[in-house]
Amino acid sequence: MSESLVWLCVKNNNAFLVKRGKKNSRCGATQFSKESGNLMNVNSFKYSGLANKKTIDIDHNLTLSLKAPKKANAPSRNIASIPLKKCAKTSMKVVKSQGCNSFYRADLSSAAAGRYAKLYRDSQVKKGLVKPARAKFGRNSRA
């Protein structure tokens, strides 16, 4: 099936959909998605891991996962995982070269780089190597 047809079937009802907020006349309810392969966890066609044949995902273990479109009929062998355990600069080059080159998903390059940077920073904070970011309260406060 084509990607757009799958998206039309899946966009409003699937097991990974998380709806937040009240739907009113000014704005609709915010919809998130917890599926694997969804880089930004937003319910949209661009980031969908279910509808797209080529997806990029970076999980909390700092592992880059790419979906192989040729193995669509074999779900157990469909995803290739690349660990990103080296320094941040080397791993960022791997993210950009493997998943975000012009032949795979070049439109997701900035989103993948941003997600890796956030997850890498979070892992450094958990290890105690870097201090966490300071919370801001109110306008221009330094508390």
PDB file of C-alpha atoms in Angstrom:
ATOM      1  CA  MET A   1       0.000   0.000   0.000  1.00  0.00           C
ATOM      2  CA  SER A   2       1.102   3.537  -0.547  1.00  0.00           C
ATOM      3  CA  GLU A   3       2.297   5.685   2.327  1.00  0.00           C
ATOM      4  CA  SER A   4      -0.520   8.207   1.958  1.00  0.00           C
ATOM      5  CA  LEU A   5      -3.198   5.504   2.034  1.00  0.00           C
ATOM      6  CA  VAL A   6      -1.707   4.001   5.193  1.00  0.00           C
ATOM      7  CA  TRP A   7      -1.642   7.468   6.767  1.00  0.00           C
ATOM      8  CA  LEU A   8      -5.318   8.054   5.970  1.00  0.00           C
ATOM      9  CA  CYS A   9      -6.189   4.775   7.715  1.00  0.00           C
ATOM     10  CA  VAL A  10      -3.950   5.339  10.732  1.00  0.00           C
ATOM     11  CA  LYS A  11      -3.995   9.094  11.454  1.00  0.00           C
ATOM     12  CA  ASN A  12      -7.063   9.270  13.703  1.00  0.00           C
ATOM     13  CA  ASN A  13      -7.144   5.813  15.277  1.00  0.00           C
ATOM     14  CA  ASN A  14      -4.140   3.727  16.286  1.00  0.00           C
ATOM     15  CA  ALA A  15      -2.771   2.192  19.464  1.00  0.00           C
ATOM     16  CA  PHE A  16       0.081   4.707  19.754  1.00  0.00           C
ATOM     17  CA  LEU A  17      -2.029   7.879  19.627  1.00  0.00           C
ATOM     18  CA  VAL A  18      -2.040  10.110  22.736  1.00  0.00           C
ATOM     19  CA  LYS A  19      -4.509  13.002  22.774  1.00  0.00           C
ATOM     20  CA  ARG A  20      -4.070  15.891  25.234  1.00  0.00           C
ATOM     21  CA  GLY A  21      -6.120  18.983  25.919  1.00  0.00           C
ATOM     22  CA  LYS A  22      -9.704  19.943  25.236  1.00  0.00           C
ATOM     23  CA  LYS A  23     -10.955  20.430  21.733  1.00  0.00           C
ATOM     24  CA  ASN A  24     -12.663  23.793  21.397  1.00  0.00           C
ATOM     25  CA  SER A  25     -13.467  26.330  18.724  1.00  0.00           C
ATOM     26  CA  ARG A  26     -10.097  28.094  18.903  1.00  0.00           C
ATOM     27  CA  CYS A  27      -7.777  25.115  18.680  1.00  0.00           C
ATOM     28  CA  GLY A  28      -7.962  21.360  18.340  1.00  0.00           C
ATOM     29  CA  ALA A  29      -6.706  18.820  20.812  1.00  0.00           C
ATOM     30  CA  THR A  30      -2.958  18.234  20.750  1.00  0.00           C
ATOM     31  CA  GLN A  31      -2.103  14.798  19.378  1.00  0.00           C
ATOM     32  CA  PHE A  32       1.130  12.963  20.119  1.00  0.00           C
ATOM     33  CA  SER A  33       2.265   9.524  19.008  1.00  0.00           C
ATOM     34  CA  LYS A  34       4.401   6.964  20.867  1.00  0.00           C
ATOM     35  CA  GLU A  35       5.250   4.718  17.911  1.00  0.00           C
ATOM     36  CA  SER A  36       8.788   3.644  17.134  1.00  0.00           C
ATOM     37  CA  GLY A  37      10.268   5.513  14.220  1.00  0.00           C
ATOM     38  CA  ASN A  38       8.481   8.760  15.121  1.00  0.00           C
ATOM     39  CA  LEU A  39      11.339  11.187  15.668  1.00  0.00           C
ATOM     40  CA  MET A  40       9.406  14.085  17.211  1.00  0.00           C
ATOM     41  CA  ASN A  41       6.529  12.106  18.825  1.00  0.00           C
ATOM     42  CA  VAL A  42       4.014  14.234  16.921  1.00  0.00           C
ATOM     43  CA  ASN A  43       1.035  12.759  15.100  1.00  0.00           C
ATOM     44  CA  SER A  44       1.845  13.939  11.567  1.00  0.00           C
ATOM     45  CA  PHE A  45       2.588  12.253   8.264  1.00  0.00           C
ATOM     46  CA  LYS A  46       6.131  13.636   8.075  1.00  0.00           C
ATOM     47  CA  TYR A  47       7.265  12.023  11.342  1.00  0.00           C
ATOM     48  CA  SER A  48       5.057   8.915  11.325  1.00  0.00           C
ATOM     49  CA  GLY A  49       6.812   5.605  11.873  1.00  0.00           C
ATOM     50  CA  LEU A  50       3.788   3.612  10.741  1.00  0.00           C
ATOM     51  CA  ALA A  51       3.017   5.302   7.445  1.00  0.00           C
ATOM     52  CA  ASN A  52       6.508   6.031   6.087  1.00  0.00           C
ATOM     53  CA  LYS A  53       8.706   3.361   4.538  1.00  0.00           C
ATOM     54  CA  LYS A  54      11.891   5.129   5.635  1.00  0.00           C
ATOM     55  CA  THR A  55      12.067   6.280   9.247  1.00  0.00           C
ATOM     56  CA  ILE A  56      14.725   7.536  11.637  1.00  0.00           C
ATOM     57  CA  ASP A  57      14.535   7.097  15.397  1.00  0.00           C
ATOM     58  CA  ILE A  58      16.935   7.867  18.240  1.00  0.00           C
ATOM     59  CA  ASP A  59      15.942   6.287  21.546  1.00  0.00           C
ATOM     60  CA  HIS A  60      17.031   6.980  25.131  1.00  0.00           C
ATOM     61  CA  ASN A  61      19.823   4.392  24.924  1.00  0.00           C
ATOM     62  CA  LEU A  62      21.451   6.601  22.231  1.00  0.00           C
ATOM     63  CA  THR A  63      20.775   4.120  19.445  1.00  0.00           C
ATOM     64  CA  LEU A  64      20.045   5.227  15.892  1.00  0.00           C
ATOM     65  CA  SER A  65      17.365   3.042  14.281  1.00  0.00           C
ATOM     66  CA  LEU A  66      16.652   3.049  10.559  1.00  0.00           C
ATOM     67  CA  LYS A  67      13.815   1.230   8.841  1.00  0.00           C
ATOM     68  CA  ALA A  68      14.847  -0.779   5.765  1.00  0.00           C
ATOM     69  CA  PRO A  69      12.164  -0.359   3.089  1.00  0.00           C
ATOM     70  CA  LYS A  70      13.232  -3.503   1.216  1.00  0.00           C
ATOM     71  CA  LYS A  71      12.497  -5.677   4.272  1.00  0.00           C
ATOM     72  CA  ALA A  72       8.958  -4.394   4.815  1.00  0.00           C
ATOM     73  CA  ASN A  73       7.524  -7.926   4.752  1.00  0.00           C
ATOM     74  CA  ALA A  74       9.891  -9.159   7.496  1.00  0.00           C
ATOM     75  CA  PRO A  75       9.190  -6.975  10.563  1.00  0.00           C
ATOM     76  CA  SER A  76      11.749  -8.713  12.783  1.00  0.00           C
ATOM     77  CA  ARG A  77      14.587  -7.823  10.375  1.00  0.00           C
ATOM     78  CA  ASN A  78      13.112  -4.505   9.296  1.00  0.00           C
ATOM     79  CA  ILE A  79      15.046  -2.183  11.626  1.00  0.00           C
ATOM     80  CA  ALA A  80      18.813  -1.629  11.614  1.00  0.00           C
ATOM     81  CA  SER A  81      20.251  -0.272  14.862  1.00  0.00           C
ATOM     82  CA  ILE A  82      23.482   1.696  15.189  1.00  0.00           C
ATOM     83  CA  PRO A  83      24.805   2.459  18.710  1.00  0.00           C
ATOM     84  CA  LEU A  84      25.945   6.052  19.238  1.00  0.00           C
ATOM     85  CA  LYS A  85      28.357   5.534  22.142  1.00  0.00           C
ATOM     86  CA  LYS A  86      31.299   7.626  20.949  1.00  0.00           C
ATOM     87  CA  CYS A  87      31.794  11.326  21.570  1.00  0.00           C
ATOM     88  CA  ALA A  88      29.065  13.750  20.582  1.00  0.00           C
ATOM     89  CA  LYS A  89      30.882  15.102  17.533  1.00  0.00           C
ATOM     90  CA  THR A  90      31.505  11.657  16.019  1.00  0.00           C
ATOM     91  CA  SER A  91      27.979  10.467  16.774  1.00  0.00           C
ATOM     92  CA  MET A  92      26.475  13.602  15.197  1.00  0.00           C
ATOM     93  CA  LYS A  93      28.410  12.826  12.007  1.00  0.00           C
ATOM     94  CA  VAL A  94      26.975   9.284  12.071  1.00  0.00           C
ATOM     95  CA  VAL A  95      23.430  10.617  12.492  1.00  0.00           C
ATOM     96  CA  LYS A  96      23.842  13.005   9.576  1.00  0.00           C
ATOM     97  CA  SER A  97      25.625  10.544   7.277  1.00  0.00           C
ATOM     98  CA  GLN A  98      23.520   7.432   7.908  1.00  0.00           C
ATOM     99  CA  GLY A  99      20.000   8.697   8.277  1.00  0.00           C
ATOM    100  CA  CYS A 100      19.928  12.194   6.920  1.00  0.00           C
ATOM    101  CA  ASN A 101      21.785  11.967   3.659  1.00  0.00           C
ATOM    102  CA  SER A 102      20.071  12.922   0.416  1.00  0.00           C
ATOM    103  CA  PHE A 103      19.032   9.358  -0.400  1.00  0.00           C
ATOM    104  CA  TYR A 104      17.273   8.483   2.856  1.00  0.00           C
ATOM    105  CA  ARG A 105      15.391  11.240   4.746  1.00  0.00           C
ATOM    106  CA  ALA A 106      17.150  14.572   4.253  1.00  0.00           C
ATOM    107  CA  ASP A 107      14.070  16.427   5.534  1.00  0.00           C
ATOM    108  CA  LEU A 108      14.616  15.008   9.035  1.00  0.00           C
ATOM    109  CA  SER A 109      18.250  16.094   9.427  1.00  0.00           C
ATOM    110  CA  SER A 110      17.696  19.028  11.773  1.00  0.00           C
ATOM    111  CA  ALA A 111      15.111  17.124  13.846  1.00  0.00           C
ATOM    112  CA  ALA A 112      17.442  14.117  14.234  1.00  0.00           C
ATOM    113  CA  ALA A 113      20.388  16.315  15.173  1.00  0.00           C
ATOM    114  CA  GLY A 114      18.303  18.184  17.730  1.00  0.00           C
ATOM    115  CA  ARG A 115      16.925  14.997  19.289  1.00  0.00           C
ATOM    116  CA  TYR A 116      20.400  13.473  19.552  1.00  0.00           C
ATOM    117  CA  ALA A 117      21.780  16.637  21.173  1.00  0.00           C
ATOM    118  CA  LYS A 118      18.993  16.657  23.781  1.00  0.00           C
ATOM    119  CA  LEU A 119      19.339  12.936  24.571  1.00  0.00           C
ATOM    120  CA  TYR A 120      23.138  13.184  24.773  1.00  0.00           C
ATOM    121  CA  ARG A 121      22.890  16.123  27.160  1.00  0.00           C
ATOM    122  CA  ASP A 122      20.344  14.204  29.267  1.00  0.00           C
ATOM    123  CA  SER A 123      22.633  11.172  29.466  1.00  0.00           C
ATOM    124  CA  GLN A 124      25.531  13.396  30.596  1.00  0.00           C
ATOM    125  CA  VAL A 125      23.340  14.937  33.321  1.00  0.00           C
ATOM    126  CA  LYS A 126      22.279  11.482  34.546  1.00  0.00           C
ATOM    127  CA  LYS A 127      25.919  10.401  34.765  1.00  0.00           C
ATOM    128  CA  GLY A 128      26.718  13.534  36.771  1.00  0.00           C
ATOM    129  CA  LEU A 129      29.201  14.927  34.255  1.00  0.00           C
ATOM    130  CA  VAL A 130      27.193  18.064  33.466  1.00  0.00           C
ATOM    131  CA  LYS A 131      24.926  20.212  35.600  1.00  0.00           C
ATOM    132  CA  PRO A 132      21.251  20.330  34.567  1.00  0.00           C
ATOM    133  CA  ALA A 133      19.821  23.426  32.940  1.00  0.00           C
ATOM    134  CA  ARG A 134      18.427  26.029  35.294  1.00  0.00           C
ATOM    135  CA  ALA A 135      14.657  26.419  35.383  1.00  0.00           C
ATOM    136  CA  LYS A 136      13.305  29.857  34.561  1.00  0.00           C
ATOM    137  CA  PHE A 137      10.352  31.267  36.457  1.00  0.00           C
ATOM    138  CA  GLY A 138       8.537  34.393  35.345  1.00  0.00           C
ATOM    139  CA  ARG A 139       9.974  37.170  33.235  1.00  0.00           C
ATOM    140  CA  ASN A 140      13.736  37.491  33.128  1.00  0.00           C
ATOM    141  CA  SER A 141      14.174  35.900  36.531  1.00  0.00           C
ATOM    142  CA  ARG A 142      17.422  34.348  37.634  1.00  0.00           C
ATOM    143  CA  ALA A 143      16.015  32.395  40.595  1.00  0.00           C
TER     144      ALA A 143
END
